[in-house]
PDB file of C-alpha atoms and ligand atoms in Angstrom:
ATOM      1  CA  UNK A  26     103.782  59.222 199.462  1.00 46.00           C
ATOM      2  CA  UNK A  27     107.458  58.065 200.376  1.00 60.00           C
ATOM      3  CA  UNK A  28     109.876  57.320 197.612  1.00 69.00           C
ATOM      4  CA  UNK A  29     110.468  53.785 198.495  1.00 79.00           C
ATOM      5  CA  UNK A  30     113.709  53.426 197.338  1.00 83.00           C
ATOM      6  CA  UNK A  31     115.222  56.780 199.126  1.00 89.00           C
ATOM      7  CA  UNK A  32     113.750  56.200 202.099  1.00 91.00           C
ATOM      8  CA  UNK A  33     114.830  51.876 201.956  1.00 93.00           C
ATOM      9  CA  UNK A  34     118.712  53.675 201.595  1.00 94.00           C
ATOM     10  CA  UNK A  35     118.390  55.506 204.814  1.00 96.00           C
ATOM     11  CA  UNK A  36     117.192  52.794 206.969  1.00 96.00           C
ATOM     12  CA  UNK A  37     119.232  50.748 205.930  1.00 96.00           C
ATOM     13  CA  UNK A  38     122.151  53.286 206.720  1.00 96.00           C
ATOM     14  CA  UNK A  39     120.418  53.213 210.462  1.00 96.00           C
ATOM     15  CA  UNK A  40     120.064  49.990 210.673  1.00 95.00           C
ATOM     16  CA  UNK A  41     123.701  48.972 210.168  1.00 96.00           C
ATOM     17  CA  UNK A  42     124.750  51.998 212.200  1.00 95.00           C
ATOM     18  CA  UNK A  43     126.667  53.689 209.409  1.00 96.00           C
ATOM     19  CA  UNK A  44     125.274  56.622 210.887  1.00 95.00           C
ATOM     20  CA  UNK A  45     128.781  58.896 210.871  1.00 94.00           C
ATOM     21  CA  UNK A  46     126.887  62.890 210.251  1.00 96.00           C
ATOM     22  CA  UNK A  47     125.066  62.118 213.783  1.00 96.00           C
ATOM     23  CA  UNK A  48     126.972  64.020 215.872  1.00 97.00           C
ATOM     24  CA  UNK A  49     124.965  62.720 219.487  1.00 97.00           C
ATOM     25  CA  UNK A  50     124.091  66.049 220.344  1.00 98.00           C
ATOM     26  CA  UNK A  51     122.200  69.136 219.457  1.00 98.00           C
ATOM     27  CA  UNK A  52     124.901  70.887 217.633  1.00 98.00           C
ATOM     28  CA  UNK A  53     126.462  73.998 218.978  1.00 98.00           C
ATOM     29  CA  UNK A  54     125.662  76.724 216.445  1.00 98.00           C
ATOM     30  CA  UNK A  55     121.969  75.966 216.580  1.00 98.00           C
ATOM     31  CA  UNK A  56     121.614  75.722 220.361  1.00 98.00           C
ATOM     32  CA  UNK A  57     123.418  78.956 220.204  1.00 98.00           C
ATOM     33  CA  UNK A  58     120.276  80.254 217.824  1.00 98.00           C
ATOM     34  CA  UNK A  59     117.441  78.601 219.602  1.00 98.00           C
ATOM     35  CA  UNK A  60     118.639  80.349 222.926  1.00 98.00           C
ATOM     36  CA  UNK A  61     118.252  84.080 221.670  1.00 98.00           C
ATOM     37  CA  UNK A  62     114.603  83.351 220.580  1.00 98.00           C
ATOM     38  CA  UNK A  63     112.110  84.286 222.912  1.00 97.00           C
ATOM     39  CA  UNK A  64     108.927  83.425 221.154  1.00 98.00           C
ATOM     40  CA  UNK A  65     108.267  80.023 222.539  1.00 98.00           C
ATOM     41  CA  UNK A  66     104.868  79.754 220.213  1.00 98.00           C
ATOM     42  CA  UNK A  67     106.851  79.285 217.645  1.00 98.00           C
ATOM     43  CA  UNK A  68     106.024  77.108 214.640  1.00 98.00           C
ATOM     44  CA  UNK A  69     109.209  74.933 214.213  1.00 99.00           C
ATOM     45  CA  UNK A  70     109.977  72.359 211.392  1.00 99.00           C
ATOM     46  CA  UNK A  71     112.839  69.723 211.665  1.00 98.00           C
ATOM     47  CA  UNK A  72     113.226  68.488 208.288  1.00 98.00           C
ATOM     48  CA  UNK A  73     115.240  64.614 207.816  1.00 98.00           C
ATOM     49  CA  UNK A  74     115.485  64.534 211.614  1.00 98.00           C
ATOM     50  CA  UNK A  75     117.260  62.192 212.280  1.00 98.00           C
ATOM     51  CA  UNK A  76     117.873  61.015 215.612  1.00 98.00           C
ATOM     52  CA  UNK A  77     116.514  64.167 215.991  1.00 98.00           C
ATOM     53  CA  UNK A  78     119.118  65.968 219.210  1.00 98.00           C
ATOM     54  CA  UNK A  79     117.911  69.271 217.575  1.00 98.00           C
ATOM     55  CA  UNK A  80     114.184  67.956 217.988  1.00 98.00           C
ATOM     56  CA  UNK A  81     114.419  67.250 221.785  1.00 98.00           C
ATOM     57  CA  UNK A  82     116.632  70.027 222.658  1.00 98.00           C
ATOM     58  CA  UNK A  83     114.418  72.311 221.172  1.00 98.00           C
ATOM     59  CA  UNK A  84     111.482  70.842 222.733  1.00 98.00           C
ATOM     60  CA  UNK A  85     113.050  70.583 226.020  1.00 98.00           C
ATOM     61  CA  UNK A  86     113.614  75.039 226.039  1.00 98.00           C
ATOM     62  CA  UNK A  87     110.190  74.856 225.967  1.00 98.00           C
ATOM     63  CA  UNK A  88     109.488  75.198 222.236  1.00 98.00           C
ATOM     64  CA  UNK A  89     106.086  73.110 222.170  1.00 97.00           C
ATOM     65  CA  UNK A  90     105.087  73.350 218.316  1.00 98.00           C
ATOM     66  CA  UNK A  91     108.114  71.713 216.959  1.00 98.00           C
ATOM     67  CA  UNK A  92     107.587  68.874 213.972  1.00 98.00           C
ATOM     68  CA  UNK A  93     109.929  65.933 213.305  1.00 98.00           C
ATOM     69  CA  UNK A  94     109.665  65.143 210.075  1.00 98.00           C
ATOM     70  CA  UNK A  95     111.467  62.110 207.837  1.00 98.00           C
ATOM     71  CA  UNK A  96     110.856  59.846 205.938  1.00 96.00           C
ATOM     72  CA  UNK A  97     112.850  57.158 207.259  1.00 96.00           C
ATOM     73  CA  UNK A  98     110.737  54.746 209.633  1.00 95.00           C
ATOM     74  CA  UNK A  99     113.583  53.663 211.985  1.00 96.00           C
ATOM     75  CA  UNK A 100     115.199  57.222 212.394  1.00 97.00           C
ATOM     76  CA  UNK A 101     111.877  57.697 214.182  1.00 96.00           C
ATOM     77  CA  UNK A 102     111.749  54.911 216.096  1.00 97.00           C
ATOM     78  CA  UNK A 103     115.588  55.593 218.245  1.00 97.00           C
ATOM     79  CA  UNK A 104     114.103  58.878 218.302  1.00 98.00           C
ATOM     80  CA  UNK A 105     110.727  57.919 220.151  1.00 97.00           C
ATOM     81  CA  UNK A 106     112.660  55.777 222.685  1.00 97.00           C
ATOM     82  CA  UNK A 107     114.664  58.370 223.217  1.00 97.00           C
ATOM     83  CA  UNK A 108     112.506  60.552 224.151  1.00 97.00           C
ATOM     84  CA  UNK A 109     109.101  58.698 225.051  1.00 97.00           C
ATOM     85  CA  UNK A 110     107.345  61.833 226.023  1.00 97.00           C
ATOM     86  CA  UNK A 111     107.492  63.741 222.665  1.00 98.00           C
ATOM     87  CA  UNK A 112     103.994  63.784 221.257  1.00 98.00           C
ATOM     88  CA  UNK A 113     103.634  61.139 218.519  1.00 98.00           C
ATOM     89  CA  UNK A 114     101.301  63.853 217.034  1.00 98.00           C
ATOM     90  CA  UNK A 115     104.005  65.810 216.098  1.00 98.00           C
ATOM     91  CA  UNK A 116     106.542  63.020 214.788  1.00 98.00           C
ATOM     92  CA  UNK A 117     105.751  62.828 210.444  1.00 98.00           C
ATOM     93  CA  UNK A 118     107.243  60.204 208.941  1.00 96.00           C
ATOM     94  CA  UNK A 119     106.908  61.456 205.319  1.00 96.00           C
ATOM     95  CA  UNK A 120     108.960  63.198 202.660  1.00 97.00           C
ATOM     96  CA  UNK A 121     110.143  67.081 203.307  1.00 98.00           C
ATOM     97  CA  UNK A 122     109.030  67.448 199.475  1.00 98.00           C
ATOM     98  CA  UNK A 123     105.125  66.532 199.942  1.00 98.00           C
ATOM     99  CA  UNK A 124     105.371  67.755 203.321  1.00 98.00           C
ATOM    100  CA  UNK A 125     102.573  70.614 203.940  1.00 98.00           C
ATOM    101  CA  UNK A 126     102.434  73.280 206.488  1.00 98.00           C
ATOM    102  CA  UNK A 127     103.408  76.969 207.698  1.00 98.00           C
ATOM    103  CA  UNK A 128     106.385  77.712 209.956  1.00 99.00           C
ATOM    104  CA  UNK A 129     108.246  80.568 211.126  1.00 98.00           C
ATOM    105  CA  UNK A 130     111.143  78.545 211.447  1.00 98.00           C
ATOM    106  CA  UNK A 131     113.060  75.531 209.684  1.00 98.00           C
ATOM    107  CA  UNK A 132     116.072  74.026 211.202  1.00 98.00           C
ATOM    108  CA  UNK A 133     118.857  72.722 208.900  1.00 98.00           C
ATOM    109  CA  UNK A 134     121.161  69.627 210.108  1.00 98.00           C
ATOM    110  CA  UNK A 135     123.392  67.871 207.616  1.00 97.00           C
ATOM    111  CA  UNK A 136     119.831  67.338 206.060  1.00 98.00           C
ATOM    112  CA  UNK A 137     120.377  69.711 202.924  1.00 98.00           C
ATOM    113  CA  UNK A 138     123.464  68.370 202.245  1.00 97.00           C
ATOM    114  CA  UNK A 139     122.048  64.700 202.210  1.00 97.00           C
ATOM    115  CA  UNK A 140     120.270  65.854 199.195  1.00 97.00           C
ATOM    116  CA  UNK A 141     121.225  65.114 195.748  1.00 95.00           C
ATOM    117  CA  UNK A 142     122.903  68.377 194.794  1.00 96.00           C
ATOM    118  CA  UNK A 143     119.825  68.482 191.685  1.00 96.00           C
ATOM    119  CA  UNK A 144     117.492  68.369 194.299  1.00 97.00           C
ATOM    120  CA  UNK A 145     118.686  71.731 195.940  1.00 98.00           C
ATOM    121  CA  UNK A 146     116.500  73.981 194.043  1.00 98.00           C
ATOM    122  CA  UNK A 147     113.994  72.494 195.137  1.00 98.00           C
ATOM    123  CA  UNK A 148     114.616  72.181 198.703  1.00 98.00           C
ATOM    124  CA  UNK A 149     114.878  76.054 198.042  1.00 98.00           C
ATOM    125  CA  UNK A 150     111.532  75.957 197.439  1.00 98.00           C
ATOM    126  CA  UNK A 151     110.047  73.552 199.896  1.00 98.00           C
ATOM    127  CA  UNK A 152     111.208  75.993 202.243  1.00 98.00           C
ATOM    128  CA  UNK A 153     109.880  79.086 200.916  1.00 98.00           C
ATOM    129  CA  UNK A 154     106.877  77.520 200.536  1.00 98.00           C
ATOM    130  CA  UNK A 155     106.354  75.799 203.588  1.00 98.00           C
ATOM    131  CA  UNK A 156     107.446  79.126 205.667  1.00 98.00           C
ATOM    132  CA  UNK A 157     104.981  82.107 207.026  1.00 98.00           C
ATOM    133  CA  UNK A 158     105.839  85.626 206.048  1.00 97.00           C
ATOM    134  CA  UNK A 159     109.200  86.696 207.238  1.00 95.00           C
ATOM    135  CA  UNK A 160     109.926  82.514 208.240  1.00 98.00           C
ATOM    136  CA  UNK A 161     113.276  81.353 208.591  1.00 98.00           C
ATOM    137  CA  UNK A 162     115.463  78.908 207.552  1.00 98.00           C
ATOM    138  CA  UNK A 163     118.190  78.270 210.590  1.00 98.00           C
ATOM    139  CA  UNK A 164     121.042  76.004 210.226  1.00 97.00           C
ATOM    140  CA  UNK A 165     124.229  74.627 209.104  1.00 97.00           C
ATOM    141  CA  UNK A 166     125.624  74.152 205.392  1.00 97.00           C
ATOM    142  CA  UNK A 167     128.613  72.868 204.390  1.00 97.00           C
ATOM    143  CA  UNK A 168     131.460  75.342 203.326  1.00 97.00           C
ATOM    144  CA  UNK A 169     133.646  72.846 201.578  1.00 97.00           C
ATOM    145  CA  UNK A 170     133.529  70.440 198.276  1.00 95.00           C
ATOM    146  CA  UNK A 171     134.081  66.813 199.392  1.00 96.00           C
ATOM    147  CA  UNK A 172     136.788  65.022 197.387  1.00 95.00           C
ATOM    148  CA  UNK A 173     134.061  62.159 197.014  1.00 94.00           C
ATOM    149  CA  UNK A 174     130.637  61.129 195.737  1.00 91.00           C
ATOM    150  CA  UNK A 175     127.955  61.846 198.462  1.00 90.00           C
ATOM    151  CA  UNK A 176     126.261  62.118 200.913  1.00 95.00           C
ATOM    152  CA  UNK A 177     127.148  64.258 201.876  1.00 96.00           C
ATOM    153  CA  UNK A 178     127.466  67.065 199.362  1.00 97.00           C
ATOM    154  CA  UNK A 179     129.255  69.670 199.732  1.00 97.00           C
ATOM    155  CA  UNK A 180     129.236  73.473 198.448  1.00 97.00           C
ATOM    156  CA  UNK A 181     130.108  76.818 198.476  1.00 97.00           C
ATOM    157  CA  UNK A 182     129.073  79.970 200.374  1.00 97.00           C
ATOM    158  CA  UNK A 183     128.174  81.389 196.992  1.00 97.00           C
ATOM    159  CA  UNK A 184     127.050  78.641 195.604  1.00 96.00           C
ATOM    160  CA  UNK A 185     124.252  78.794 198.410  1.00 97.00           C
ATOM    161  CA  UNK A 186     124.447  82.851 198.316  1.00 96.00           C
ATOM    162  CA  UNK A 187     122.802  82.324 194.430  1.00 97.00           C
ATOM    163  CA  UNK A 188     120.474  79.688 195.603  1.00 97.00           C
ATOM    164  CA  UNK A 189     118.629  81.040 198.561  1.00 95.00           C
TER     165      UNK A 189
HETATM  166  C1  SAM B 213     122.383  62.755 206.936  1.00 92.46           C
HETATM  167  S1  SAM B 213     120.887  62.351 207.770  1.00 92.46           S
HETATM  168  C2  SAM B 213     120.745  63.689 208.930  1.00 92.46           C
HETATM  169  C3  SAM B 213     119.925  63.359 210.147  1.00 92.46           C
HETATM  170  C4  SAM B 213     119.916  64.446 211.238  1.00 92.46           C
HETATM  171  N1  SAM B 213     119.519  65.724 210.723  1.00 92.46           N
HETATM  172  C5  SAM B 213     121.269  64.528 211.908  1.00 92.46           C
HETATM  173  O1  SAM B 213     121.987  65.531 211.693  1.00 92.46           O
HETATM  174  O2  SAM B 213     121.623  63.601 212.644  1.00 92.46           O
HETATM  175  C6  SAM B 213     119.689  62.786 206.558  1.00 92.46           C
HETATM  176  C7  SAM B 213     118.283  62.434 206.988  1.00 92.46           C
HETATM  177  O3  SAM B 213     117.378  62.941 206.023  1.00 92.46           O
HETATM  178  C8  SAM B 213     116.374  61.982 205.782  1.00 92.46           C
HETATM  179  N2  SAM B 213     115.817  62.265 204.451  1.00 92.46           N
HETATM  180  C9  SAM B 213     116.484  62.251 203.273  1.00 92.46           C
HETATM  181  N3  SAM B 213     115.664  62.639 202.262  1.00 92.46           N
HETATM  182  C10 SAM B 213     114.454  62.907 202.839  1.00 92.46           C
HETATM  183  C11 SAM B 213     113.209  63.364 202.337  1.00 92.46           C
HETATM  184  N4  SAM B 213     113.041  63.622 201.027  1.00 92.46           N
HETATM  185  N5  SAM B 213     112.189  63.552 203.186  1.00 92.46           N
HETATM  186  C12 SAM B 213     112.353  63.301 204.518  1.00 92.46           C
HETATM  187  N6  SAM B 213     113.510  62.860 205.058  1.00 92.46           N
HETATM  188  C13 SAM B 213     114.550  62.676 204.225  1.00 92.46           C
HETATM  189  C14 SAM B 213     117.058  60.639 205.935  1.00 92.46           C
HETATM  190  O4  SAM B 213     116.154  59.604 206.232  1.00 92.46           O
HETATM  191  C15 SAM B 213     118.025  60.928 207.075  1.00 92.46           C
HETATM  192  O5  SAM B 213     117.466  60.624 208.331  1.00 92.46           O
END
């Protein structure tokens, strides 16, 4: 199940463009992490996607078990013409908080901090739930409190320190 009316917001943001956290590229600090891992067997989860530059880099180093996963419909669809030869298998449109599974590894992308900042425990765990013994959850967080409402929301290395 999708919540209608979270998932309606997003593709509506894609659909008018008003797309400003996508960056057009796989960003730095996590290409930086993907190229020290060696184990290319790795199971890898991509939570709220996107247009999904993480996804197909990540694929591309040869990472084969790598899931896109969100729950809006059109992110998706750039994403599959994009990059036609990523198995459709492996493309979830569904929500990261019904979302089942067992990685060793969850990238984080300006996804976390799309969240409403109530939701945050329990993105805390989703993750612990959805990763193996000794998973991980890679990515970047915001360092900063935004001087307006979200998304995105901001936070604190503490604040996150407490959290996780
Ligand atoms: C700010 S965008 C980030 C997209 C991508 N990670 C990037 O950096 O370009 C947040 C994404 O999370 C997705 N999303 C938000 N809540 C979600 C949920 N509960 N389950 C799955 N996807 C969700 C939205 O549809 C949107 O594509």
């Amino acid at each position: 199940m999708i919540n209608t009316e979270e998932s309606t917001y997003w593709n509506q943001r894609y659909k008018q463009q008003l797309t400003g956290w996508d960056i057009g590229y796989a960003s730095t600090p996590i290409v930086e992490y993907i190229n020290q891992l060696e184990d290319k067997n790795l199971d890898i989860l991509i939570p709220g996607a996107g247009k999904a530059w993480e996804v197909e880099y990540i694929f591309n180093r040869g990472f084969k078990n790598v899931i896109y996963l969100d729950f809006a419909s059109l992110s998706s669809k750039y994403f599959k013409a994009r990059c036609p030869d990523f198995p459709d298998s492996q493309i979830i449109t569904g929500d990261f908080f019904k979302h089942e599974g067992k990685y060793d590894l969850i990238i984080e992308q300006t996804f976390f901090s799309s969240l409403q900042p109530l939701q945050r425990q329990d993105y805390v765990a989703k993750t612990a739930e959805l990763l193996k013994n000794n998973g991980k959850v890679a990515g970047l967080l915001f360092d900063i409190n935004f001087p307006f409402q979200g998304p995105p929301f901001g936070g604190s290395y503490r604040e996150y320190k407490l959290l996780f």
